[in-house]
Coordinates of N, CA and C in Angstrom, one line a residue:
M1166 N 78.2 111.3 111.7 CA 79.3 111.9 111.1 C 79.2 112.9 110.4
N1167 N 80.1 114.5 110.5 CA 79.6 115.3 109.8 C 80.5 115.1 108.3
R1168 N 80.1 115.9 107.5 CA 80.7 116.0 106.1 C 82.2 115.9 106.0
A1169 N 83.0 116.8 106.8 CA 84.4 116.7 106.5 C 84.9 115.3 107.1
A1170 N 84.5 114.7 108.0 CA 84.8 113.6 108.6 C 84.3 112.3 107.7
I1171 N 83.3 112.6 106.9 CA 83.1 111.5 106.0 C 84.1 111.4 104.6
R1172 N 84.4 112.8 104.2 CA 85.2 112.9 103.2 C 86.7 112.6 103.5
R1173 N 87.2 112.6 104.8 CA 88.4 112.4 105.2 C 88.5 110.9 105.1
Q1174 N 87.4 110.2 105.8 CA 87.1 108.7 105.6 C 87.3 108.1 104.2
L1175 N 86.6 108.8 103.2 CA 86.4 108.6 101.8 C 88.1 108.8 101.2
S1176 N 88.8 109.8 101.7 CA 90.1 110.0 101.4 C 91.2 108.8 101.9
L1177 N 91.0 108.4 103.0 CA 91.9 107.6 103.7 C 91.4 106.1 102.8
D1178 N 90.2 105.9 102.5 CA 90.0 104.6 101.8 C 90.7 104.8 100.3
G1179 N 90.6 105.7 99.8 CA 91.5 105.6 98.8 C 93.0 105.7 98.7
W1180 N 93.4 106.2 99.7 CA 94.9 105.8 100.0 C 95.3 104.4 100.1
F1181 N 94.2 103.8 101.2 CA 94.2 102.4 101.6 C 94.6 101.7 100.4
Y1182 N 93.5 101.9 99.6 CA 93.5 101.1 98.3 C 94.4 101.4 97.3
L1183 N 95.2 102.5 97.2 CA 96.3 102.7 96.6 C 97.5 101.8 97.0
L1184 N 97.7 101.6 98.2 CA 98.7 100.7 98.8 C 98.4 99.3 98.3
L1185 N 97.0 99.0 98.7 CA 96.7 97.6 98.3 C 96.9 97.2 96.7
I1186 N 97.0 98.3 95.8 CA 97.3 98.1 94.7 C 98.8 98.0 94.0
V1187 N 99.6 98.9 94.8 CA 100.8 99.0 94.2 C 101.9 97.9 95.3
V1188 N 101.4 97.8 96.5 CA 102.6 97.0 97.4 C 102.7 95.5 97.0
P1189 N 101.4 95.0 96.8 CA 101.6 93.5 96.5 C 102.5 92.9 95.4
V1190 N 102.7 94.0 94.1 CA 103.3 93.6 93.1 C 104.8 94.1 93.3
L1191 N 105.1 94.9 94.2 CA 106.5 95.3 94.6 C 106.9 94.0 95.6
V1192 N 106.2 93.8 96.5 CA 106.6 92.5 97.5 C 106.9 91.3 97.1
V1193 N 106.2 90.8 95.7 CA 106.2 89.7 95.1 C 107.5 89.7 94.3
R1194 N 107.9 90.9 93.7 CA 108.7 90.8 92.7 C 110.2 90.5 93.5
Q1195 N 110.2 90.3 94.8 CA 111.4 90.2 95.6 C 111.6 88.6 95.8
F1196 N 110.8 87.9 95.4 CA 110.8 86.5 95.7 C 111.1 85.7 94.0
P1197 N 112.1 84.8 94.2 CA 112.2 84.2 92.9 C 111.2 83.6 92.2
Q1198 N 111.2 83.2 91.0 CA 110.2 83.0 90.0 C 110.2 81.5 90.0
I1199 N 109.3 80.7 90.3 CA 108.8 79.4 90.2 C 108.3 78.7 89.0
A1200 N 108.4 79.5 87.9 CA 107.8 79.5 86.6 C 107.7 78.0 86.2
G1201 N 109.1 77.8 85.7 CA 109.3 76.6 84.8 C 108.4 76.3 83.8
R1202 N 108.3 75.3 83.3 CA 107.5 75.2 82.1 C 105.6 75.5 82.5
F1203 N 105.3 75.2 83.6 CA 104.1 75.2 83.9 C 103.7 76.7 84.2
G1204 N 104.5 77.7 84.4 CA 104.2 79.1 84.7 C 104.4 79.7 83.2
E1205 N 105.1 79.1 82.2 CA 105.2 79.8 81.1 C 103.8 79.6 80.3
H1206 N 103.1 78.7 80.6 CA 101.8 78.6 79.8 C 100.9 79.4 80.5
L1207 N 100.6 79.7 81.9 CA 100.0 80.4 82.8 C 100.1 82.0 82.4
A1208 N 101.2 82.5 82.2 CA 101.4 83.9 82.0 C 100.5 84.6 81.3
L1209 N 100.4 84.3 80.1 CA 99.3 85.2 79.1 C 97.9 84.9 79.5
P1210 N 97.4 83.7 80.0 CA 95.9 83.7 80.4 C 95.8 84.6 81.9
L1211 N 96.9 84.7 82.5 CA 96.8 85.6 83.8 C 96.7 87.0 83.1
F1212 N 97.3 87.4 82.1 CA 97.3 88.8 81.7 C 96.0 89.0 81.0
I1213 N 95.5 88.1 80.3 CA 94.3 88.4 79.5 C 93.0 88.4 80.8
G1214 N 93.2 87.5 81.6 CA 92.3 87.6 82.7 C 92.3 88.7 83.5
G1215 N 93.5 89.7 83.9 CA 93.5 90.8 84.3 C 92.7 91.9 83.3
L1216 N 93.2 91.6 82.1 CA 92.5 92.6 81.4 C 90.9 92.5 81.3
V1217 N 90.6 91.3 81.5 CA 88.9 91.0 81.6 C 88.3 91.5 82.9
L1218 N 89.1 91.4 83.8 CA 88.7 91.9 85.0 C 88.7 93.6 85.1
L1219 N 89.3 93.9 84.2 CA 89.2 95.7 84.0 C 87.8 95.9 83.8
F1220 N 87.1 95.2 82.8 CA 85.8 95.3 82.3 C 84.8 95.2 83.3
L1221 N 85.2 94.1 84.5 CA 84.1 94.2 85.6 C 83.7 95.4 86.6
N1222 N 84.6 96.4 86.0 CA 84.4 97.7 86.7 C 83.3 98.4 86.1
L1223 N 83.0 98.2 85.0 CA 81.9 99.1 84.1 C 80.4 99.1 85.0
P1224 N 80.1 97.8 85.6 CA 78.7 98.0 86.5 C 78.9 98.9 87.8
R1225 N 80.3 98.5 88.3 CA 80.3 99.1 89.6 C 80.9 100.5 89.3
F1226 N 81.4 101.2 88.3 CA 81.3 102.5 87.9 C 80.0 103.2 87.8
S1227 N 79.1 102.5 87.3 CA 77.7 103.1 87.0 C 76.9 103.0 88.5
A1228 N 77.2 102.0 89.2 CA 76.5 102.4 90.5 C 77.2 103.2 91.4
Y1229 N 78.6 103.7 91.2 CA 79.0 104.6 92.1 C 78.8 106.0 91.3
K1230 N 78.4 106.0 90.2 CA 77.9 107.4 89.5 C 76.5 107.6 90.0
H1231 N 75.7 106.5 90.3 CA 74.3 106.8 90.7 C 74.2 107.2 92.2
A1232 N 75.2 106.8 92.9 CA 75.3 106.8 94.3 C 75.8 108.2 94.3
L1233 N 76.8 108.7 93.7 CA 77.3 110.3 93.7 C 75.8 111.1 93.4
I1234 N 75.4 110.9 92.4 CA 74.2 111.6 92.1 C 73.2 111.6 93.5
A1235 N 72.9 110.4 94.0 CA 72.0 110.4 95.0 C 72.3 111.4 96.2
T1236 N 74.1 111.2 96.4 CA 74.4 111.9 97.6 C 74.4 113.5 97.3
E1237 N 74.5 113.8 96.2 CA 74.4 115.1 95.8 C 73.2 115.7 96.0
K1238 N 72.0 115.0 95.7 CA 70.8 115.4 95.9 C 70.3 115.3 97.4
D1239 N 70.8 114.5 98.2 CA 70.6 114.5 99.5 C 71.7 115.6 100.5
L1240 N 72.4 116.2 100.0 CA 73.1 117.0 100.9 C 72.1 118.2 101.2
G1241 N 72.5 118.4 102.5 CA 71.6 119.3 103.4 C 70.2 118.8 103.8
T1242 N 70.1 117.5 103.7 CA 68.7 116.9 104.1 C 68.9 116.2 105.4
D1243 N 67.9 115.6 105.9 CA 67.9 114.3 106.9 C 68.6 113.3 106.6
A1244 N 68.7 112.9 105.2 CA 68.9 111.7 104.7 C 70.4 111.7 104.1
E1245 N 71.3 112.8 104.5 CA 72.4 112.9 104.0 C 73.3 112.0 104.6
A1246 N 73.2 111.5 105.7 CA 74.3 110.6 106.5 C 74.0 109.0 105.8
L1247 N 72.8 108.7 105.7 CA 72.5 107.5 105.0 C 72.9 107.7 103.6
A1248 N 73.0 108.6 102.8 CA 73.6 108.6 101.5 C 74.9 108.7 101.5
W1249 N 75.7 109.2 102.4 CA 77.3 109.2 102.3 C 77.4 107.8 102.9
S1250 N 76.9 107.1 103.7 CA 77.1 105.6 104.1 C 76.9 104.7 102.8
R1251 N 75.9 105.0 102.0 CA 75.6 104.3 100.8 C 76.5 104.5 99.8
L1252 N 77.2 105.7 99.8 CA 78.3 106.1 98.9 C 79.5 105.4 99.3
R1253 N 79.7 105.3 100.2 CA 81.2 104.7 100.6 C 81.0 103.2 100.5
S1254 N 80.0 102.4 100.7 CA 80.0 101.2 100.6 C 80.1 100.8 99.2
V1255 N 79.2 101.7 98.3 CA 79.4 101.4 96.9 C 80.8 101.5 96.3
R1256 N 81.5 102.5 97.0 CA 82.8 103.1 96.7 C 83.8 101.8 96.8
L1257 N 83.7 101.4 98.4 CA 84.7 100.3 98.6 C 84.2 99.1 97.7
R1258 N 83.2 98.6 97.6 CA 82.9 97.6 96.5 C 83.5 97.9 95.4
A1259 N 83.4 99.0 94.8 CA 84.3 99.3 93.3 C 85.8 99.3 93.7
L1260 N 86.1 99.8 94.7 CA 87.8 100.0 94.9 C 88.1 98.4 94.7
R1261 N 87.6 97.5 95.5 CA 87.8 96.1 95.6 C 87.9 95.6 94.4
T1262 N 87.0 95.8 93.7 CA 87.0 95.3 92.1 C 88.2 95.8 91.4
A1263 N 88.4 97.6 91.4 CA 89.5 97.9 90.7 C 90.9 97.3 91.1
A1264 N 91.1 96.8 92.3 CA 92.2 96.3 92.6 C 92.5 94.9 91.9
L1265 N 91.5 94.3 91.5 CA 91.7 92.9 91.0 C 92.7 92.6 89.9
P1266 N 92.7 93.5 88.8 CA 93.9 93.2 88.2 C 95.2 93.5 88.7
A1267 N 95.3 94.1 89.5 CA 96.8 94.4 90.1 C 97.0 93.3 90.7
W1268 N 96.0 92.8 91.7 CA 96.5 91.5 92.4 C 96.7 90.3 91.5
L1269 N 95.9 90.3 90.3 CA 96.2 89.0 89.5 C 97.6 89.3 88.8
G1270 N 98.2 90.5 88.7 CA 99.5 91.0 88.3 C 100.3 90.3 89.2
A1271 N 100.0 90.5 90.5 CA 101.1 90.1 91.4 C 101.2 88.8 91.6
I1272 N 99.9 88.0 91.4 CA 100.1 86.4 91.5 C 100.9 86.1 90.6
G1273 N 100.7 86.6 89.3 CA 101.4 86.1 88.0 C 103.0 86.4 87.9
V1274 N 103.4 87.3 88.9 CA 104.9 87.5 89.1 C 105.8 86.1 89.2
P1275 N 105.4 85.4 90.6 CA 106.2 84.0 90.5 C 105.9 83.1 89.4
L1276 N 104.9 83.4 88.5 CA 104.7 82.3 87.5 C 105.2 83.0 86.0
G1277 N 106.0 83.9 86.1 CA 106.8 84.4 85.1 C 105.9 85.3 84.2
L1278 N 105.1 86.0 84.7 CA 104.4 87.2 84.2 C 105.4 88.4 83.8
E1279 N 105.6 88.5 82.5 CA 106.5 89.9 82.2 C 106.2 90.9 83.0
P1280 N 107.4 91.4 83.3 CA 107.1 93.0 83.8 C 106.4 94.1 83.1
V1281 N 106.3 94.2 81.8 CA 105.5 95.2 81.3 C 104.0 94.6 81.3
A1282 N 103.6 93.5 81.5 CA 102.1 92.9 81.7 C 101.8 93.3 83.1
Q1283 N 102.6 93.2 84.0 CA 102.5 93.5 85.3 C 102.2 95.1 85.4
L1284 N 103.1 95.7 84.8 CA 102.7 97.2 84.6 C 101.6 98.0 84.2
L1285 N 101.6 97.0 83.1 CA 100.0 97.4 82.3 C 98.7 97.3 83.4
L1286 N 98.9 95.9 84.1 CA 97.6 95.4 85.0 C 97.6 96.5 86.3
V1287 N 98.8 96.7 86.8 CA 98.8 98.0 88.0 C 98.4 99.2 87.2
C1288 N 98.9 99.6 86.4 CA 98.6 100.9 85.7 C 97.2 101.0 85.4
G1289 N 96.4 100.1 84.9 CA 95.2 99.7 84.7 C 94.3 100.0 86.0
S1290 N 94.6 99.4 87.1 CA 93.8 99.4 88.5 C 94.4 100.9 88.8
L1291 N 95.3 101.7 88.8 CA 95.7 102.7 89.2 C 94.8 103.8 88.5
A1292 N 94.3 103.5 87.2 CA 93.6 104.4 86.4 C 92.0 104.4 86.9
L1293 N 91.7 103.3 87.3 CA 90.3 102.8 88.0 C 90.4 103.7 89.2
L1294 N 91.3 103.6 89.9 CA 91.4 104.0 91.3 C 91.2 105.6 91.2
V1295 N 91.6 106.4 89.7 CA 91.5 107.7 89.8 C 90.0 107.9 89.5
L1296 N 89.0 107.0 88.8 CA 87.9 107.3 88.3 C 87.0 107.3 89.2
Y1297 N 87.1 106.7 90.6 CA 86.6 106.6 91.8 C 86.8 107.5 92.8
R1298 N 87.8 108.7 92.3 CA 88.0 109.7 93.6 C 86.6 110.3 94.0
L1299 N 86.3 111.2 94.9 CA 85.2 112.2 95.2 C 85.4 113.3 94.7
P1300 N 84.4 113.6 93.8 CA 84.3 114.7 93.0 C 84.1 116.1 93.8
R1301 N 85.0 117.2 93.7 CA 84.7 118.8 94.3 C 83.5 118.9 94.6
Q1302 N 82.2 118.7 93.9 CA 80.9 119.2 93.9 C 80.4 118.7 95.3
L1303 N 80.8 117.6 95.9 CA 80.4 116.9 97.1 C 81.0 117.5 98.6
Q1304 N 81.4 118.9 98.3 CA 81.9 119.5 99.5 C 81.3 120.3 100.4

């Protein structure tokens, strides 16, 4: 694959994960809450768990940053295709980890998680998604 095709694939991956972050919360909000007494006690731990999941991205971001540096070093060499492949795999793993807080927010919707808490978890995932964008230096 050439550089333009790889960049296009990385862009499509980003848009796909944007949908995977936003759509589950929107879809689950259409269903009635099943909270009851059981769900009221789970809402706060779910929110705290979502916040903790945000911190799981620290090692993923570090690995992504190192993969970006390695890819930039390998531009124009024979190892460029391998570097792009490694960057994509590291980025996909990081994007999956970045989407976890939003998915936990979606799980919490039927259990009575407040809309503000859902919004905070989704916004946290979206902020992480922005961190994993491809910089312009790799064009």
